[in-house]
GROMACS .gro file of C-alpha atoms in nm:
model
  333
    1MET     CA    1   0.337   1.939  -3.579
    2SER     CA    2  -0.031   1.914  -3.481
    3TYR     CA    3  -0.097   1.927  -3.108
    4LYS     CA    4  -0.418   1.886  -2.909
    5SER     CA    5  -0.529   2.094  -2.612
    6VAL     CA    6  -0.635   1.941  -2.281
    7THR     CA    7  -0.813   2.060  -1.968
    8ILE     CA    8  -0.693   1.946  -1.625
    9LYS     CA    9  -0.915   1.977  -1.321
   10ALA     CA   10  -0.843   1.920  -0.953
   11GLY     CA   11  -0.904   1.576  -0.809
   12LYS     CA   12  -1.072   1.489  -0.482
   13GLY     CA   13  -0.944   1.720  -0.211
   14GLY     CA   14  -0.739   1.915  -0.466
   15PHE     CA   15  -0.692   2.285  -0.521
   16GLY     CA   16  -0.687   2.514  -0.822
   17GLY     CA   17  -0.768   2.482  -1.186
   18PRO     CA   18  -0.910   2.390  -1.416
   19LEU     CA   19  -0.610   2.452  -1.640
   20THR     CA   20  -0.634   2.449  -2.019
   21LEU     CA   21  -0.306   2.358  -2.185
   22VAL     CA   22  -0.261   2.481  -2.542
   23PRO     CA   23   0.070   2.352  -2.684
   24THR     CA   24   0.263   2.552  -2.942
   25ASP     CA   25   0.567   2.481  -3.155
   26THR     CA   26   0.790   2.650  -2.896
   27ARG     CA   27   0.610   2.564  -2.570
   28ASN     CA   28   0.543   2.191  -2.586
   29LYS     CA   29   0.742   2.003  -2.319
   30VAL     CA   30   0.566   1.807  -2.044
   31VAL     CA   31   0.827   1.803  -1.767
   32SER     CA   32   0.799   1.538  -1.495
   33VAL     CA   33   0.979   1.642  -1.175
   34THR     CA   34   0.868   1.352  -0.958
   35GLY     CA   35   1.191   1.162  -0.901
   36GLY     CA   36   1.072   0.834  -1.046
   37GLY     CA   37   1.107   0.883  -1.419
   38ILE     CA   38   0.801   0.986  -1.621
   39HIS     CA   39   0.500   0.998  -1.391
   40PRO     CA   40   0.179   0.835  -1.527
   41VAL     CA   41   0.001   1.174  -1.518
   42ALA     CA   42   0.281   1.328  -1.725
   43ALA     CA   43   0.267   1.035  -1.966
   44LYS     CA   44  -0.110   1.076  -2.000
   45ILE     CA   45  -0.085   1.449  -2.073
   46ALA     CA   46   0.192   1.386  -2.328
   47GLU     CA   47  -0.012   1.115  -2.497
   48MET     CA   48  -0.326   1.328  -2.524
   49THR     CA   49  -0.151   1.648  -2.637
   50GLY     CA   50   0.104   1.484  -2.865
   51CYS     CA   51   0.383   1.663  -2.677
   52PRO     CA   52   0.707   1.497  -2.561
   53ALA     CA   53   0.736   1.398  -2.195
   54VAL     CA   54   1.068   1.486  -2.033
   55ASP     CA   55   1.221   1.356  -1.710
   56GLY     CA   56   1.325   1.673  -1.526
   57PHE     CA   57   1.590   1.481  -1.331
   58SER     CA   58   1.783   1.373  -1.638
   59THR     CA   59   1.715   1.648  -1.893
   60GLY     CA   60   1.718   2.025  -1.851
   61VAL     CA   61   1.444   2.219  -2.029
   62PRO     CA   62   1.440   2.600  -2.072
   63ASP     CA   63   1.145   2.766  -1.899
   64ASN     CA   64   1.007   2.908  -2.223
   65GLU     CA   65   0.969   2.554  -2.364
   66ILE     CA   66   0.778   2.404  -2.069
   67LEU     CA   67   0.408   2.355  -2.132
   68VAL     CA   68   0.340   2.209  -1.787
   69ALA     CA   69   0.544   2.080  -1.492
   70ILE     CA   70   0.429   1.769  -1.304
   71VAL     CA   71   0.541   1.754  -0.939
   72ASP     CA   72   0.471   1.534  -0.637
   73CYS     CA   73   0.542   1.789  -0.366
   74GLY     CA   74   0.387   1.743  -0.023
   75GLY     CA   75   0.388   2.113   0.058
   76THR     CA   76   0.748   2.235   0.055
   77ALA     CA   77   0.909   2.480  -0.187
   78ARG     CA   78   0.887   2.261  -0.497
   79CYS     CA   79   0.513   2.307  -0.548
   80GLY     CA   80   0.561   2.684  -0.566
   81VAL     CA   81   0.876   2.717  -0.777
   82TYR     CA   82   0.711   2.673  -1.117
   83PRO     CA   83   0.402   2.885  -1.030
   84LYS     CA   84   0.642   3.160  -0.925
   85LYS     CA   85   0.784   3.153  -1.278
   86ARG     CA   86   0.427   3.148  -1.419
   87ILE     CA   87   0.454   2.795  -1.554
   88PHE     CA   88   0.148   2.569  -1.543
   89THR     CA   89   0.199   2.327  -1.252
   90VAL     CA   90   0.022   1.997  -1.184
   91ASN     CA   91   0.071   1.842  -0.840
   92VAL     CA   92  -0.030   1.477  -0.811
   93LEU     CA   93  -0.072   1.521  -0.434
   94PRO     CA   94  -0.367   1.705  -0.271
   95VAL     CA   95  -0.172   2.016  -0.170
   96GLY     CA   96  -0.306   2.370  -0.183
   97GLN     CA   97  -0.152   2.708  -0.107
   98THR     CA   98   0.126   2.612   0.131
   99GLY     CA   99   0.501   2.638   0.174
  100PRO     CA  100   0.734   2.938   0.152
  101LEU     CA  101   0.611   3.020  -0.202
  102ALA     CA  102   0.240   2.987  -0.122
  103ARG     CA  103   0.156   3.336  -0.250
  104PHE     CA  104   0.250   3.229  -0.603
  105ILE     CA  105   0.022   2.921  -0.597
  106THR     CA  106  -0.295   3.050  -0.758
  107GLU     CA  107  -0.590   2.876  -0.922
  108ASP     CA  108  -0.506   3.007  -1.270
  109ILE     CA  109  -0.162   2.844  -1.277
  110TYR     CA  110  -0.178   2.547  -1.038
  111VAL     CA  111  -0.390   2.237  -0.984
  112SER     CA  112  -0.344   1.948  -0.740
  113ALA     CA  113  -0.465   1.596  -0.654
  114VAL     CA  114  -0.454   1.516  -1.024
  115ASP     CA  115  -0.480   1.164  -1.166
  116ALA     CA  116  -0.554   1.031  -1.514
  117SER     CA  117  -0.931   1.078  -1.470
  118CYS     CA  118  -0.882   1.454  -1.422
  119ILE     CA  119  -0.747   1.504  -1.776
  120SER     CA  120  -0.976   1.555  -2.075
  121PHE     CA  121  -0.959   1.709  -2.419
  122ALA     CA  122  -1.042   2.080  -2.415
  123ASP     CA  123  -1.341   2.220  -2.600
  124GLU     CA  124  -1.312   2.518  -2.836
  125SER     CA  125  -1.448   2.771  -2.587
  126ALA     CA  126  -1.188   2.675  -2.326
  127VAL     CA  127  -0.910   2.694  -2.585
  128SER     CA  128  -1.019   3.040  -2.702
  129LYS     CA  129  -1.017   3.170  -2.343
  130ALA     CA  130  -0.685   3.010  -2.256
  131GLY     CA  131  -0.377   3.227  -2.258
  132THR     CA  132  -0.010   3.185  -2.192
  133PRO     CA  133   0.071   3.230  -1.821
  134THR     CA  134   0.421   3.358  -1.883
  135ASN     CA  135   0.348   3.697  -2.032
  136PRO     CA  136   0.595   3.968  -1.924
  137THR     CA  137   0.333   4.168  -1.735
  138SER     CA  138   0.248   3.888  -1.494
  139ALA     CA  139   0.591   3.727  -1.455
  140PRO     CA  140   0.769   3.831  -1.134
  141LYS     CA  141   1.072   4.055  -1.178
  142THR     CA  142   1.415   3.923  -1.100
  143LYS     CA  143   1.635   4.099  -0.846
  144ALA     CA  144   1.851   4.237  -1.125
  145GLN     CA  145   1.548   4.383  -1.305
  146ALA     CA  146   1.414   4.537  -0.985
  147LYS     CA  147   1.751   4.694  -0.899
  148ALA     CA  148   1.784   4.830  -1.253
  149GLU     CA  149   1.437   4.989  -1.237
  150ILE     CA  150   1.507   5.145  -0.897
  151ALA     CA  151   1.842   5.281  -1.019
  152LYS     CA  152   1.673   5.430  -1.326
  153MET     CA  153   1.403   5.593  -1.111
  154ASN     CA  154   1.662   5.745  -0.879
  155GLU     CA  155   1.895   5.856  -1.155
  156GLY     CA  156   1.970   6.225  -1.134
  157LYS     CA  157   1.789   6.273  -0.801
  158PRO     CA  158   2.023   6.415  -0.537
  159LYS     CA  159   1.984   6.279  -0.183
  160ASN     CA  160   2.099   6.451   0.132
  161LEU     CA  161   2.235   6.264   0.433
  162ALA     CA  162   1.906   6.262   0.624
  163THR     CA  163   1.720   6.115   0.327
  164ARG     CA  164   1.977   5.840   0.282
  165ILE     CA  165   1.965   5.747   0.651
  166GLY     CA  166   1.585   5.740   0.645
  167ILE     CA  167   1.575   5.517   0.336
  168ALA     CA  168   1.833   5.279   0.487
  169ILE     CA  169   1.646   5.248   0.818
  170GLY     CA  170   1.314   5.203   0.639
  171GLY     CA  171   1.461   4.928   0.422
  172VAL     CA  172   1.595   4.738   0.724
  173VAL     CA  173   1.266   4.767   0.913
  174ASN     CA  174   1.065   4.650   0.612
  175LYS     CA  175   1.291   4.348   0.563
  176PHE     CA  176   1.259   4.242   0.927
  177TYR     CA  177   0.883   4.293   0.915
  178ALA     CA  178   0.849   4.087   0.596
  179ALA     CA  179   1.072   3.813   0.740
  180GLY     CA  180   0.863   3.795   1.057
  181ARG     CA  181   0.538   3.783   0.860
  182GLU     CA  182   0.663   3.501   0.637
  183THR     CA  183   0.799   3.309   0.938
  184ILE     CA  184   0.461   3.317   1.113
  185ASP     CA  185   0.284   3.222   0.789
  186ILE     CA  186   0.514   2.923   0.726
  187THR     CA  187   0.486   2.812   1.089
  188ILE     CA  188   0.106   2.813   1.082
  189LYS     CA  189   0.062   2.661   0.737
  190THR     CA  190   0.352   2.414   0.720
  191ILE     CA  191   0.529   2.338   1.047
  192LEU     CA  192   0.230   2.307   1.283
  193PRO     CA  193   0.031   2.074   1.049
  194PHE     CA  194   0.334   1.848   1.017
  195MET     CA  195   0.381   1.841   1.394
  196ALA     CA  196   0.018   1.734   1.428
  197PHE     CA  197   0.075   1.464   1.165
  198VAL     CA  198   0.382   1.325   1.345
  199SER     CA  199   0.196   1.329   1.677
  200MET     CA  200  -0.087   1.130   1.521
  201ILE     CA  201   0.159   0.877   1.375
  202LEU     CA  202   0.331   0.830   1.711
  203GLY     CA  203  -0.005   0.788   1.883
  204ILE     CA  204  -0.109   0.519   1.634
  205ILE     CA  205   0.226   0.341   1.672
  206SER     CA  206   0.208   0.346   2.049
  207ALA     CA  207  -0.155   0.232   2.067
  208SER     CA  208  -0.126  -0.043   1.808
  209GLY     CA  209   0.186  -0.206   1.947
  210LEU     CA  210   0.372  -0.129   1.626
  211GLY     CA  211   0.635   0.048   1.836
  212ASP     CA  212   0.764  -0.285   1.968
  213VAL     CA  213   0.800  -0.418   1.614
  214ILE     CA  214   0.985  -0.103   1.507
  215ALA     CA  215   1.210  -0.123   1.812
  216ASN     CA  216   1.302  -0.483   1.739
  217THR     CA  217   1.365  -0.404   1.370
  218ILE     CA  218   1.536  -0.064   1.380
  219SER     CA  219   1.731  -0.092   1.706
  220PRO     CA  220   1.979  -0.360   1.587
  221ILE     CA  221   2.049  -0.159   1.270
  222ALA     CA  222   2.067   0.188   1.422
  223SER     CA  223   2.279   0.080   1.718
  224THR     CA  224   2.580  -0.028   1.511
  225LEU     CA  225   2.806   0.172   1.281
  226PRO     CA  226   2.793  -0.081   0.991
  227GLY     CA  227   2.413  -0.081   1.010
  228MET     CA  228   2.398   0.299   0.985
  229LEU     CA  229   2.640   0.298   0.694
  230ILE     CA  230   2.412   0.054   0.511
  231VAL     CA  231   2.105   0.272   0.582
  232SER     CA  232   2.290   0.580   0.455
  233PHE     CA  233   2.401   0.403   0.138
  234ILE     CA  234   2.050   0.277   0.063
  235CYS     CA  235   1.892   0.620   0.121
  236ALA     CA  236   2.147   0.780  -0.113
  237ILE     CA  237   2.107   0.542  -0.410
  238PRO     CA  238   2.031   0.776  -0.705
  239PHE     CA  239   1.708   0.608  -0.819
  240ILE     CA  240   1.577   0.582  -0.460
  241SER     CA  241   1.679   0.915  -0.305
  242PRO     CA  242   1.450   1.140  -0.518
  243VAL     CA  243   1.154   0.916  -0.431
  244LEU     CA  244   1.229   0.933  -0.056
  245GLY     CA  245   1.295   1.307  -0.067
  246PRO     CA  246   0.959   1.487  -0.114
  247GLY     CA  247   0.875   1.695   0.190
  248ALA     CA  248   1.147   1.515   0.391
  249VAL     CA  249   0.856   1.319   0.536
  250ILE     CA  250   1.037   0.985   0.549
  251ALA     CA  251   1.341   1.130   0.725
  252GLN     CA  252   1.134   1.326   0.975
  253VAL     CA  253   0.907   1.036   1.066
  254VAL     CA  254   1.195   0.788   1.097
  255GLY     CA  255   1.395   1.046   1.292
  256THR     CA  256   1.109   1.090   1.537
  257LEU     CA  257   1.081   0.713   1.581
  258LEU     CA  258   1.455   0.684   1.640
  259GLY     CA  259   1.433   0.964   1.897
  260VAL     CA  260   1.164   0.772   2.083
  261GLN     CA  261   1.376   0.455   2.082
  262ILE     CA  262   1.680   0.648   2.209
  263GLY     CA  263   1.464   0.792   2.486
  264LEU     CA  264   1.346   0.444   2.583
  265GLY     CA  265   1.703   0.320   2.598
  266ASN     CA  266   1.674   0.076   2.306
  267ILE     CA  267   1.943   0.266   2.113
  268PRO     CA  268   2.253   0.412   2.284
  269PRO     CA  269   2.242   0.796   2.282
  270GLN     CA  270   2.588   0.824   2.124
  271TYR     CA  271   2.436   0.692   1.802
  272ALA     CA  272   2.187   0.979   1.776
  273LEU     CA  273   2.412   1.206   1.570
  274PRO     CA  274   2.535   0.947   1.317
  275ALA     CA  275   2.180   0.809   1.290
  276LEU     CA  276   2.060   1.157   1.196
  277PHE     CA  277   2.304   1.172   0.905
  278ALA     CA  278   2.226   0.813   0.807
  279ILE     CA  279   1.855   0.878   0.748
  280ASP     CA  280   1.912   1.222   0.592
  281ALA     CA  281   2.132   1.117   0.299
  282GLN     CA  282   1.841   1.164   0.057
  283VAL     CA  283   1.713   1.499   0.186
  284GLY     CA  284   1.687   1.756  -0.093
  285CYS     CA  285   1.748   1.506  -0.374
  286ASP     CA  286   1.396   1.566  -0.509
  287PHE     CA  287   1.460   1.941  -0.523
  288ILE     CA  288   1.791   1.941  -0.714
  289PRO     CA  289   1.659   2.007  -1.069
  290VAL     CA  290   1.400   2.255  -0.939
  291GLY     CA  291   1.659   2.441  -0.735
  292MET     CA  292   1.892   2.466  -1.034
  293SER     CA  293   1.605   2.589  -1.247
  294LEU     CA  294   1.515   2.846  -0.982
  295GLY     CA  295   1.876   2.962  -0.991
  296GLU     CA  296   1.838   3.011  -1.369
  297ALA     CA  297   2.096   2.745  -1.450
  298GLU     CA  298   2.148   2.653  -1.814
  299PRO     CA  299   1.978   2.332  -1.936
  300GLU     CA  300   2.319   2.171  -1.990
  301THR     CA  301   2.414   2.254  -1.629
  302ILE     CA  302   2.096   2.091  -1.499
  303GLU     CA  303   2.149   1.788  -1.721
  304LEU     CA  304   2.498   1.727  -1.584
  305GLY     CA  305   2.452   1.867  -1.234
  306VAL     CA  306   2.157   1.651  -1.125
  307PRO     CA  307   2.324   1.309  -1.172
  308ALA     CA  308   2.652   1.449  -1.039
  309ILE     CA  309   2.490   1.555  -0.710
  310LEU     CA  310   2.281   1.237  -0.682
  311TYR     CA  311   2.584   1.012  -0.728
  312SER     CA  312   2.794   1.226  -0.494
  313ARG     CA  313   2.542   1.157  -0.215
  314VAL     CA  314   2.635   0.787  -0.234
  315ILE     CA  315   2.988   0.888  -0.133
  316THR     CA  316   2.922   1.182   0.099
  317GLY     CA  317   2.633   1.011   0.285
  318PRO     CA  318   2.839   0.732   0.448
  319ILE     CA  319   3.130   0.973   0.498
  320ALA     CA  320   2.899   1.208   0.692
  321VAL     CA  321   2.793   0.917   0.912
  322LEU     CA  322   3.158   0.832   0.986
  323ILE     CA  323   3.239   1.195   1.072
  324ALA     CA  324   2.931   1.220   1.297
  325TYR     CA  325   3.030   0.894   1.467
  326VAL     CA  326   3.379   1.027   1.541
  327PHE     CA  327   3.246   1.355   1.683
  328SER     CA  328   2.990   1.172   1.899
  329ILE     CA  329   3.257   0.966   2.079
  330GLY     CA  330   3.244   1.065   2.444
  331LEU     CA  331   2.965   1.314   2.378
  332TYR     CA  332   2.721   1.150   2.620
  333SER     CA  333   2.965   0.995   2.866
   0.00000   0.00000   0.00000
């Protein structure tokens, strides 16, 4: 089949790129992992290249068949999963190098803030320079490969007790050091910006008088068990939960607002725990196919696992609210 190559550049406020996509007979799937079916950007790329567009939430695609992955990640792990596997990644949101996998988000593999105007047909010079990003030399090694290489290097080398103790202590120290470094990095690049964002939202709500409207709207719902069950059910509906999930922004903002209302006395404190589970029924639903792919699940497993987990949330969400309600009885008395 005849395919056409395209060049994708970053939009306003975006990062990375430009990326030149050169489809082949084996690598030709445009995978949309945005939670709302085929995203318009994915549809545009598929139309221009002549490649099929695939909904990553309903169909599993092997990594070696993915031409490009389209995500709508606000800065959590999802925007770095495909770059880590050296798969071209297009983020429709203006997100740069952030999240726990930020070190894998590089300009040669990732581009963000992309809309339809950022996509154009590639010229011959760009196509000739373009290469596949998934060559074995640049792809990160798996844990099994790394362990096998280390075992092969150490094969036949005797170690005395002192050497073994030194290697063990050094390994523990290095792990703690790396964990501390990554914790500080994630805190500075991810947690603190979001705290500033929530503070700004609360300031706007307080100054504009919107807080009174929210109190009058949310309080009657969040202060009764049936109301929280309804909220949990709505958040867990399979075609809604992946849309509400990215970055857990909706849950965190609503949770902060509920906390304010509980502090003001508009919502009884014993409803804090069940309310938390009610608004969190959708958390992680946008990451399910990506997480399975990261775990190297088979395409058939992803195809069946994603809807199974999404539909299970409709059942487990309200049940979690009921359990939280039972455990909160007498908690604040």
